[in-house]
XYZ file of C-alpha atoms in Angstrom:
41
model
C 114.100 157.767 74.111
C 112.698 157.081 70.648
C 116.219 157.243 69.208
C 117.471 154.642 71.691
C 114.579 152.367 70.762
C 115.440 152.696 67.075
C 119.078 151.950 67.796
C 118.101 148.890 69.828
C 115.879 147.634 67.004
C 118.690 148.073 64.495
C 120.999 146.111 66.776
C 118.481 143.256 67.045
C 118.020 143.219 63.264
C 121.791 143.073 62.805
C 122.063 140.140 65.233
C 119.298 138.264 63.419
C 121.051 138.874 60.106
C 124.404 137.768 61.516
C 123.023 134.521 62.937
C 121.229 133.894 59.634
C 124.459 134.410 57.682
C 126.311 132.190 60.145
C 123.745 129.420 59.622
C 124.087 129.797 55.852
C 127.866 129.449 56.108
C 127.630 126.435 58.445
C 124.987 124.670 56.345
C 126.902 125.552 53.177
C 130.002 123.837 54.562
C 127.946 120.812 55.615
C 126.561 120.613 52.076
C 130.080 120.621 50.634
C 131.139 117.757 52.915
C 127.936 115.903 52.052
C 128.558 116.213 48.322
C 132.214 115.247 48.659
C 131.197 112.163 50.624
C 128.551 110.980 48.159
C 130.001 112.345 44.931
C 133.788 112.169 45.244
C 135.300 114.020 42.298
């Protein structure tokens, strides 16, 4: 039972990390568009 709990916790941690990385990627892309809009090279 303890093992299953540990596994579940690891899964939750992984999901949190994935959503965090996803947000970073999304916000990173938004930043690029923002900079291109205001500072066209």
